[in-house]
PDB file of C-alpha atoms in Angstrom:
ATOM      1  CA  MET A   1      72.764  22.218 179.741  1.00 79.00           C
ATOM      2  CA  ASN A   2      75.699  22.441 177.350  1.00 80.00           C
ATOM      3  CA  ALA A   3      78.687  24.767 177.640  1.00 79.00           C
ATOM      4  CA  PHE A   4      77.168  27.386 175.361  1.00 81.00           C
ATOM      5  CA  GLN A   5      73.890  27.409 177.270  1.00 86.00           C
ATOM      6  CA  GLU A   6      75.863  27.925 180.480  1.00 87.00           C
ATOM      7  CA  LEU A   7      77.602  30.858 178.816  1.00 86.00           C
ATOM      8  CA  MET A   8      74.258  32.407 177.893  1.00 88.00           C
ATOM      9  CA  ALA A   9      72.658  31.873 181.305  1.00 87.00           C
ATOM     10  CA  HIS A  10      73.433  35.430 182.418  1.00 87.00           C
ATOM     11  CA  ALA A  11      73.540  37.103 179.000  1.00 90.00           C
ATOM     12  CA  ALA A  12      70.578  39.344 179.783  1.00 86.00           C
ATOM     13  CA  THR A  13      72.554  41.189 182.458  1.00 90.00           C
ATOM     14  CA  ARG A  14      76.085  40.616 181.149  1.00 93.00           C
ATOM     15  CA  PRO A  15      76.433  39.738 177.455  1.00 97.00           C
ATOM     16  CA  PRO A  16      79.356  37.317 176.989  1.00 98.00           C
ATOM     17  CA  VAL A  17      82.348  38.879 175.223  1.00 98.00           C
ATOM     18  CA  GLY A  18      84.644  36.652 173.208  1.00 98.00           C
ATOM     19  CA  THR A  19      87.406  36.859 170.642  1.00 99.00           C
ATOM     20  CA  TRP A  20      88.681  34.977 167.606  1.00 98.00           C
ATOM     21  CA  LEU A  21      91.709  32.697 167.994  1.00 99.00           C
ATOM     22  CA  MET A  22      93.622  32.614 164.717  1.00 98.00           C
ATOM     23  CA  SER A  23      97.276  32.360 165.750  1.00 97.00           C
ATOM     24  CA  ALA A  24      97.326  28.550 166.054  1.00 96.00           C
ATOM     25  CA  SER A  25      99.322  29.113 169.244  1.00 97.00           C
ATOM     26  CA  PRO A  26      98.261  27.307 172.439  1.00 98.00           C
ATOM     27  CA  ILE A  27     100.281  29.794 174.518  1.00 98.00           C
ATOM     28  CA  VAL A  28      98.512  32.781 172.949  1.00 98.00           C
ATOM     29  CA  CYS A  29      95.190  30.958 173.296  1.00 98.00           C
ATOM     30  CA  GLU A  30      95.814  30.363 176.997  1.00 99.00           C
ATOM     31  CA  ALA A  31      96.860  33.985 177.488  1.00 98.00           C
ATOM     32  CA  MET A  32      93.641  35.221 175.875  1.00 98.00           C
ATOM     33  CA  GLY A  33      91.702  33.010 178.267  1.00 98.00           C
ATOM     34  CA  CYS A  34      93.590  34.481 181.213  1.00 98.00           C
ATOM     35  CA  ALA A  35      92.886  38.000 179.902  1.00 98.00           C
ATOM     36  CA  GLY A  36      89.240  37.574 180.830  1.00 97.00           C
ATOM     37  CA  PHE A  37      87.364  36.764 177.629  1.00 98.00           C
ATOM     38  CA  ASP A  38      84.198  34.746 178.254  1.00 97.00           C
ATOM     39  CA  TRP A  39      84.508  32.675 175.087  1.00 98.00           C
ATOM     40  CA  GLY A  40      86.943  32.159 172.235  1.00 98.00           C
ATOM     41  CA  VAL A  41      86.546  30.868 168.687  1.00 99.00           C
ATOM     42  CA  VAL A  42      89.160  28.401 167.503  1.00 99.00           C
ATOM     43  CA  ASP A  43      88.864  29.227 163.813  1.00 99.00           C
ATOM     44  CA  MET A  44      89.402  26.415 161.321  1.00 99.00           C
ATOM     45  CA  GLU A  45      87.698  28.257 158.459  1.00 98.00           C
ATOM     46  CA  HIS A  46      90.182  31.057 157.824  1.00 97.00           C
ATOM     47  CA  THR A  47      93.385  29.626 159.299  1.00 97.00           C
ATOM     48  CA  PRO A  48      95.671  26.685 158.444  1.00 95.00           C
ATOM     49  CA  LEU A  49      94.811  24.981 161.751  1.00 96.00           C
ATOM     50  CA  ASP A  50      94.979  21.196 161.623  1.00 96.00           C
ATOM     51  CA  MET A  51      93.157  18.828 163.971  1.00 98.00           C
ATOM     52  CA  MET A  52      96.075  18.322 166.348  1.00 98.00           C
ATOM     53  CA  GLU A  53      96.476  22.088 166.722  1.00 98.00           C
ATOM     54  CA  VAL A  54      92.778  22.312 167.580  1.00 98.00           C
ATOM     55  CA  VAL A  55      93.352  19.733 170.326  1.00 99.00           C
ATOM     56  CA  HIS A  56      96.299  21.716 171.689  1.00 98.00           C
ATOM     57  CA  MET A  57      94.262  24.924 171.753  1.00 98.00           C
ATOM     58  CA  LEU A  58      91.365  23.207 173.520  1.00 98.00           C
ATOM     59  CA  GLN A  59      93.824  21.846 176.074  1.00 98.00           C
ATOM     60  CA  ALA A  60      95.273  25.326 176.574  1.00 98.00           C
ATOM     61  CA  MET A  61      91.827  26.827 177.156  1.00 97.00           C
ATOM     62  CA  ALA A  62      90.839  24.133 179.632  1.00 96.00           C
ATOM     63  CA  GLY A  63      92.860  25.838 182.350  1.00 95.00           C
ATOM     64  CA  THR A  64      91.155  29.210 181.855  1.00 97.00           C
ATOM     65  CA  PRO A  65      87.591  30.510 182.317  1.00 95.00           C
ATOM     66  CA  MET A  66      87.245  31.067 178.552  1.00 96.00           C
ATOM     67  CA  LYS A  67      84.645  28.764 176.981  1.00 96.00           C
ATOM     68  CA  PRO A  68      85.823  27.215 173.694  1.00 97.00           C
ATOM     69  CA  VAL A  69      83.860  27.412 170.457  1.00 98.00           C
ATOM     70  CA  VAL A  70      85.304  25.741 167.359  1.00 99.00           C
ATOM     71  CA  ARG A  71      84.380  27.139 163.968  1.00 99.00           C
ATOM     72  CA  VAL A  72      84.573  24.268 161.519  1.00 99.00           C
ATOM     73  CA  PRO A  73      85.724  25.072 157.970  1.00 98.00           C
ATOM     74  CA  TRP A  74      82.406  23.970 156.451  1.00 98.00           C
ATOM     75  CA  ASN A  75      79.127  22.253 157.239  1.00 99.00           C
ATOM     76  CA  ASP A  76      80.726  18.852 156.731  1.00 98.00           C
ATOM     77  CA  ARG A  77      79.730  15.845 158.828  1.00 98.00           C
ATOM     78  CA  VAL A  78      83.189  14.226 158.751  1.00 98.00           C
ATOM     79  CA  THR A  79      84.967  17.356 159.972  1.00 98.00           C
ATOM     80  CA  ILE A  80      82.287  17.935 162.606  1.00 99.00           C
ATOM     81  CA  LYS A  81      82.680  14.354 163.844  1.00 99.00           C
ATOM     82  CA  ARG A  82      86.453  14.726 164.161  1.00 98.00           C
ATOM     83  CA  VAL A  83      86.209  18.076 165.960  1.00 99.00           C
ATOM     84  CA  LEU A  84      83.702  16.659 168.446  1.00 98.00           C
ATOM     85  CA  ASP A  85      85.860  13.596 169.048  1.00 99.00           C
ATOM     86  CA  ALA A  86      88.751  16.001 169.684  1.00 98.00           C
ATOM     87  CA  GLY A  87      86.791  17.406 172.610  1.00 98.00           C
ATOM     88  CA  ALA A  88      84.916  20.426 171.263  1.00 98.00           C
ATOM     89  CA  THR A  89      81.524  20.941 172.907  1.00 97.00           C
ATOM     90  CA  THR A  90      80.257  23.998 171.003  1.00 97.00           C
ATOM     91  CA  LEU A  91      80.536  24.449 167.238  1.00 98.00           C
ATOM     92  CA  LEU A  92      80.115  27.481 164.999  1.00 99.00           C
ATOM     93  CA  VAL A  93      79.024  26.338 161.538  1.00 99.00           C
ATOM     94  CA  PRO A  94      79.636  28.834 158.703  1.00 99.00           C
ATOM     95  CA  PHE A  95      77.438  29.762 155.731  1.00 98.00           C
ATOM     96  CA  VAL A  96      74.217  28.059 156.770  1.00 99.00           C
ATOM     97  CA  GLN A  97      71.684  29.150 154.163  1.00 99.00           C
ATOM     98  CA  ASP A  98      68.411  27.479 155.133  1.00 99.00           C
ATOM     99  CA  ALA A  99      66.657  25.141 157.557  1.00 99.00           C
ATOM    100  CA  GLU A 100      67.792  22.028 155.678  1.00 99.00           C
ATOM    101  CA  GLU A 101      71.445  22.991 156.092  1.00 99.00           C
ATOM    102  CA  ALA A 102      70.834  23.832 159.753  1.00 99.00           C
ATOM    103  CA  ARG A 103      69.278  20.400 160.304  1.00 99.00           C
ATOM    104  CA  ALA A 104      72.293  18.781 158.633  1.00 99.00           C
ATOM    105  CA  ALA A 105      74.647  20.647 160.962  1.00 99.00           C
ATOM    106  CA  VAL A 106      72.722  19.546 164.040  1.00 99.00           C
ATOM    107  CA  ALA A 107      72.454  15.944 162.805  1.00 99.00           C
ATOM    108  CA  ALA A 108      76.233  15.776 162.375  1.00 99.00           C
ATOM    109  CA  THR A 109      76.637  16.542 166.097  1.00 99.00           C
ATOM    110  CA  ARG A 110      74.149  13.906 167.302  1.00 99.00           C
ATOM    111  CA  TYR A 111      74.591  10.182 167.733  1.00 98.00           C
ATOM    112  CA  PRO A 112      71.877   7.964 166.166  1.00 98.00           C
ATOM    113  CA  PRO A 113      68.960   7.814 166.181  1.00 98.00           C
ATOM    114  CA  GLU A 114      68.833  11.628 166.523  1.00 98.00           C
ATOM    115  CA  GLY A 115      71.666  12.197 164.064  1.00 99.00           C
ATOM    116  CA  CYS A 116      74.524  10.653 162.143  1.00 98.00           C
ATOM    117  CA  ARG A 117      77.639  11.207 164.275  1.00 98.00           C
ATOM    118  CA  GLY A 118      79.917   8.180 164.126  1.00 98.00           C
ATOM    119  CA  VAL A 119      80.611   6.365 167.392  1.00 97.00           C
ATOM    120  CA  ALA A 120      84.165   5.977 168.690  1.00 94.00           C
ATOM    121  CA  GLY A 121      84.797   4.289 172.024  1.00 86.00           C
ATOM    122  CA  MET A 122      88.186   5.879 172.551  1.00 94.00           C
ATOM    123  CA  SER A 123      88.323   9.654 172.098  1.00 97.00           C
ATOM    124  CA  ARG A 124      89.299  12.781 173.944  1.00 98.00           C
ATOM    125  CA  ALA A 125      85.599  13.715 174.067  1.00 98.00           C
ATOM    126  CA  SER A 126      84.838  10.738 176.327  1.00 98.00           C
ATOM    127  CA  ARG A 127      88.023  11.208 178.344  1.00 97.00           C
ATOM    128  CA  PHE A 128      89.422   8.208 176.515  1.00 97.00           C
ATOM    129  CA  GLY A 129      86.536   5.951 177.410  1.00 96.00           C
ATOM    130  CA  THR A 130      86.398   6.814 181.102  1.00 97.00           C
ATOM    131  CA  THR A 131      83.217   8.935 180.946  1.00 96.00           C
ATOM    132  CA  GLN A 132      80.484   6.447 181.733  1.00 95.00           C
ATOM    133  CA  GLY A 133      77.486   6.696 179.413  1.00 95.00           C
ATOM    134  CA  TYR A 134      79.096   9.317 177.173  1.00 97.00           C
ATOM    135  CA  VAL A 135      77.360   8.148 174.001  1.00 97.00           C
ATOM    136  CA  ALA A 136      73.992   8.070 175.773  1.00 96.00           C
ATOM    137  CA  THR A 137      74.297  11.636 177.094  1.00 96.00           C
ATOM    138  CA  ALA A 138      76.511  13.442 174.560  1.00 96.00           C
ATOM    139  CA  ASN A 139      73.638  14.678 172.393  1.00 97.00           C
ATOM    140  CA  ARG A 140      72.475  16.935 175.221  1.00 95.00           C
ATOM    141  CA  SER A 141      75.932  18.399 175.822  1.00 95.00           C
ATOM    142  CA  ILE A 142      76.781  19.750 172.354  1.00 97.00           C
ATOM    143  CA  GLY A 143      76.082  23.376 171.435  1.00 97.00           C
ATOM    144  CA  VAL A 144      75.403  24.392 167.822  1.00 98.00           C
ATOM    145  CA  ILE A 145      75.672  27.980 166.590  1.00 98.00           C
ATOM    146  CA  VAL A 146      74.840  28.547 162.929  1.00 99.00           C
ATOM    147  CA  GLN A 147      76.305  31.431 161.006  1.00 99.00           C
ATOM    148  CA  LEU A 148      74.152  33.568 158.695  1.00 99.00           C
ATOM    149  CA  GLU A 149      76.338  35.352 156.158  1.00 98.00           C
ATOM    150  CA  THR A 150      74.090  36.296 153.249  1.00 98.00           C
ATOM    151  CA  ALA A 151      70.925  38.304 152.752  1.00 98.00           C
ATOM    152  CA  GLU A 152      69.237  35.067 151.670  1.00 98.00           C
ATOM    153  CA  ALA A 153      70.130  33.357 154.949  1.00 99.00           C
ATOM    154  CA  ILE A 154      68.853  36.267 157.022  1.00 98.00           C
ATOM    155  CA  GLY A 155      65.697  36.179 154.923  1.00 98.00           C
ATOM    156  CA  LYS A 156      65.219  32.598 156.145  1.00 99.00           C
ATOM    157  CA  LEU A 157      66.249  33.357 159.727  1.00 99.00           C
ATOM    158  CA  ASP A 158      62.903  32.368 161.213  1.00 99.00           C
ATOM    159  CA  GLU A 159      62.925  28.848 159.778  1.00 99.00           C
ATOM    160  CA  ILE A 160      66.620  28.357 160.613  1.00 99.00           C
ATOM    161  CA  ALA A 161      66.135  29.539 164.199  1.00 99.00           C
ATOM    162  CA  GLN A 162      63.329  27.065 164.779  1.00 99.00           C
ATOM    163  CA  VAL A 163      65.372  23.997 163.827  1.00 99.00           C
ATOM    164  CA  GLU A 164      65.603  21.787 166.909  1.00 98.00           C
ATOM    165  CA  GLY A 165      69.151  21.698 168.228  1.00 97.00           C
ATOM    166  CA  VAL A 166      70.188  25.131 166.965  1.00 98.00           C
ATOM    167  CA  ASP A 167      71.259  26.910 170.146  1.00 96.00           C
ATOM    168  CA  ALA A 168      72.069  30.300 168.648  1.00 97.00           C
ATOM    169  CA  LEU A 169      72.512  32.329 165.487  1.00 99.00           C
ATOM    170  CA  PHE A 170      75.557  34.337 164.468  1.00 99.00           C
ATOM    171  CA  ILE A 171      75.686  37.086 161.844  1.00 99.00           C
ATOM    172  CA  GLY A 172      79.027  37.314 160.037  1.00 96.00           C
ATOM    173  CA  PRO A 173      79.270  40.996 159.051  1.00 97.00           C
ATOM    174  CA  GLY A 174      82.283  40.606 156.757  1.00 96.00           C
ATOM    175  CA  ASP A 175      80.755  38.021 154.463  1.00 97.00           C
ATOM    176  CA  LEU A 176      77.308  39.580 154.762  1.00 98.00           C
ATOM    177  CA  SER A 177      78.572  42.896 153.414  1.00 98.00           C
ATOM    178  CA  ALA A 178      80.563  41.140 150.675  1.00 98.00           C
ATOM    179  CA  THR A 179      77.648  39.005 149.497  1.00 97.00           C
ATOM    180  CA  MET A 180      75.488  42.137 149.388  1.00 98.00           C
ATOM    181  CA  GLY A 181      77.951  43.653 146.918  1.00 98.00           C
ATOM    182  CA  LEU A 182      79.432  45.919 149.588  1.00 98.00           C
ATOM    183  CA  PRO A 183      82.747  44.232 150.491  1.00 97.00           C
ATOM    184  CA  GLY A 184      84.416  45.783 153.515  1.00 95.00           C
ATOM    185  CA  GLN A 185      81.527  48.201 154.088  1.00 96.00           C
ATOM    186  CA  LEU A 186      80.373  46.747 157.389  1.00 96.00           C
ATOM    187  CA  THR A 187      78.702  49.999 158.458  1.00 94.00           C
ATOM    188  CA  HIS A 188      76.890  50.654 155.187  1.00 97.00           C
ATOM    189  CA  PRO A 189      73.248  51.580 155.937  1.00 98.00           C
ATOM    190  CA  ARG A 190      71.941  48.577 153.965  1.00 98.00           C
ATOM    191  CA  VAL A 191      74.179  46.170 155.871  1.00 98.00           C
ATOM    192  CA  LEU A 192      73.254  47.661 159.240  1.00 98.00           C
ATOM    193  CA  ALA A 193      69.535  47.685 158.384  1.00 98.00           C
ATOM    194  CA  LEU A 194      69.569  43.997 157.441  1.00 98.00           C
ATOM    195  CA  THR A 195      71.610  43.166 160.541  1.00 99.00           C
ATOM    196  CA  ALA A 196      69.178  45.033 162.794  1.00 99.00           C
ATOM    197  CA  ASP A 197      66.260  43.219 161.164  1.00 98.00           C
ATOM    198  CA  GLY A 198      67.951  39.890 161.887  1.00 99.00           C
ATOM    199  CA  VAL A 199      68.449  40.826 165.537  1.00 99.00           C
ATOM    200  CA  ARG A 200      64.827  41.913 165.883  1.00 99.00           C
ATOM    201  CA  ARG A 201      63.490  38.673 164.407  1.00 99.00           C
ATOM    202  CA  ALA A 202      65.809  36.470 166.468  1.00 99.00           C
ATOM    203  CA  LYS A 203      64.681  38.198 169.653  1.00 97.00           C
ATOM    204  CA  ALA A 204      61.041  37.751 168.697  1.00 98.00           C
ATOM    205  CA  LEU A 205      61.725  34.010 168.501  1.00 98.00           C
ATOM    206  CA  GLY A 206      63.714  33.966 171.744  1.00 96.00           C
ATOM    207  CA  LYS A 207      66.839  32.723 169.959  1.00 97.00           C
ATOM    208  CA  PRO A 208      70.226  34.140 171.085  1.00 97.00           C
ATOM    209  CA  ILE A 209      72.109  35.956 168.336  1.00 98.00           C
ATOM    210  CA  GLY A 210      75.709  37.110 168.213  1.00 99.00           C
ATOM    211  CA  THR A 211      78.266  38.834 165.997  1.00 99.00           C
ATOM    212  CA  VAL A 212      81.859  40.068 165.879  1.00 98.00           C
ATOM    213  CA  GLY A 213      83.380  43.532 165.538  1.00 98.00           C
ATOM    214  CA  GLY A 214      86.905  44.782 165.070  1.00 95.00           C
ATOM    215  CA  THR A 215      86.986  47.498 167.734  1.00 95.00           C
ATOM    216  CA  PRO A 216      85.340  48.252 171.102  1.00 96.00           C
ATOM    217  CA  GLU A 217      83.386  51.084 169.485  1.00 97.00           C
ATOM    218  CA  VAL A 218      81.904  48.801 166.832  1.00 96.00           C
ATOM    219  CA  VAL A 219      81.097  46.101 169.381  1.00 98.00           C
ATOM    220  CA  ARG A 220      79.324  48.633 171.624  1.00 98.00           C
ATOM    221  CA  GLU A 221      77.149  49.589 168.660  1.00 98.00           C
ATOM    222  CA  TYR A 222      76.277  45.928 168.104  1.00 98.00           C
ATOM    223  CA  LEU A 223      75.351  45.534 171.773  1.00 98.00           C
ATOM    224  CA  ALA A 224      73.155  48.631 171.539  1.00 98.00           C
ATOM    225  CA  MET A 225      71.495  47.014 168.517  1.00 98.00           C
ATOM    226  CA  GLY A 226      70.477  44.133 170.785  1.00 98.00           C
ATOM    227  CA  PHE A 227      72.969  41.330 170.150  1.00 98.00           C
ATOM    228  CA  ASP A 228      73.050  38.801 172.986  1.00 98.00           C
ATOM    229  CA  PHE A 229      76.727  37.861 172.709  1.00 98.00           C
ATOM    230  CA  VAL A 230      79.651  39.447 170.878  1.00 99.00           C
ATOM    231  CA  ALA A 231      83.273  38.919 169.956  1.00 99.00           C
ATOM    232  CA  ILE A 232      85.919  41.584 169.580  1.00 98.00           C
ATOM    233  CA  ALA A 233      88.689  41.207 167.026  1.00 97.00           C
ATOM    234  CA  SER A 234      91.101  38.262 167.213  1.00 98.00           C
ATOM    235  CA  ASP A 235      94.349  37.389 168.916  1.00 98.00           C
ATOM    236  CA  LEU A 236      96.241  38.366 165.753  1.00 97.00           C
ATOM    237  CA  GLY A 237      94.200  41.531 165.203  1.00 96.00           C
ATOM    238  CA  LEU A 238      94.768  42.718 168.765  1.00 97.00           C
ATOM    239  CA  LEU A 239      98.459  41.817 168.524  1.00 96.00           C
ATOM    240  CA  MET A 240      98.944  43.699 165.248  1.00 96.00           C
ATOM    241  CA  ARG A 241      97.184  46.856 166.414  1.00 94.00           C
ATOM    242  CA  SER A 242      99.081  46.867 169.707  1.00 94.00           C
ATOM    243  CA  ALA A 243     102.404  46.294 167.953  1.00 95.00           C
ATOM    244  CA  GLN A 244     101.710  48.958 165.351  1.00 93.00           C
ATOM    245  CA  GLY A 245     100.566  51.390 168.038  1.00 92.00           C
ATOM    246  CA  ALA A 246     103.785  50.882 169.995  1.00 94.00           C
ATOM    247  CA  LEU A 247     105.916  51.400 166.881  1.00 94.00           C
ATOM    248  CA  SER A 248     103.943  54.481 165.889  1.00 92.00           C
ATOM    249  CA  ALA A 249     104.417  55.951 169.361  1.00 93.00           C
ATOM    250  CA  LEU A 250     108.183  55.482 169.072  1.00 94.00           C
ATOM    251  CA  ARG A 251     108.726  56.374 165.424  1.00 91.00           C
ATOM    252  CA  GLY A 252     105.880  58.761 164.759  1.00 84.00           C
ATOM    253  CA  SER A 253     102.488  57.986 163.301  1.00 65.00           C
ATOM    254  CA  ALA A 254     103.493  59.116 159.828  1.00 54.00           C
ATOM    255  CA  THR A 255     106.342  56.622 159.548  1.00 47.00           C
ATOM    256  CA  SER A 256     106.108  55.158 156.065  1.00 43.00           C
ATOM    257  CA  ASP A 257     107.294  51.658 156.932  1.00 51.00           C
ATOM    258  CA  ILE A 258     104.325  50.982 159.224  1.00 47.00           C
ATOM    259  CA  GLN A 259     101.206  49.811 157.422  1.00 56.00           C
ATOM    260  CA  LYS A 260      98.258  50.287 159.739  1.00 60.00           C
ATOM    261  CA  THR A 261      95.918  47.349 160.143  1.00 63.00           C
ATOM    262  CA  SER A 262      92.386  48.257 159.122  1.00 60.00           C
ATOM    263  CA  GLN A 263      90.201  49.097 162.108  1.00 54.00           C
ATOM    264  CA  GLY A 264      87.523  46.899 160.584  1.00 60.00           C
ATOM    265  CA  ALA A 265      89.830  43.896 160.445  1.00 66.00           C
ATOM    266  CA  TYR A 266      89.394  41.220 163.072  1.00 78.00           C
TER     267      TYR A 266
END
């Protein structure tokens, strides 16, 4: 059982709640873990995070109950190899469009003959060579979550979900709405209808499916829709809204020099 499967073990009674980690700060990352989040996404896609910063954030999370998920910037086997060698055990792969791309993502996480991950004897993943039999057992310990972010991808959800090695699906509402020609309209009826259809089909296949929302209210609606795991906002989003709320309380909500962060922003 890999770390993500452990996270999902009790999802039926208590859906895991996570958050996005975009600050590139190990201290903030550790604090979010201590706050009680079940899982956290170290986001390499939409941040300037480099590989060493990913390592530092994984180290920071190791002392907290928060399970780490690393979102790689793209479905690229070299980046996936490096992130795994850095010690990540669950990956979120963006913009997976079909079963072939899902198979490529899984293959990049597996050592031969099951996949194409390059072998390194000395890495953080193997505790610098001290984990006996790491290469022989690693394939069973890596979690793969694939992200569906277009109507076309959700249309192919069934074939993607049935790819061996795909542990879960994740609907990205921001890109989904944008690629449907409705940028920023996450609650548009067409977006919500397609999202609900994706949830229904994933559940019929017994495949866990998750998403992210910017506020508790939005996340509650996603849970009511049937999502198995959810994330709320990000470290930066929560920081900005808290900071702006404190300033508004002191200066007055109409103060012109405070630009409110969008409630839909993560």
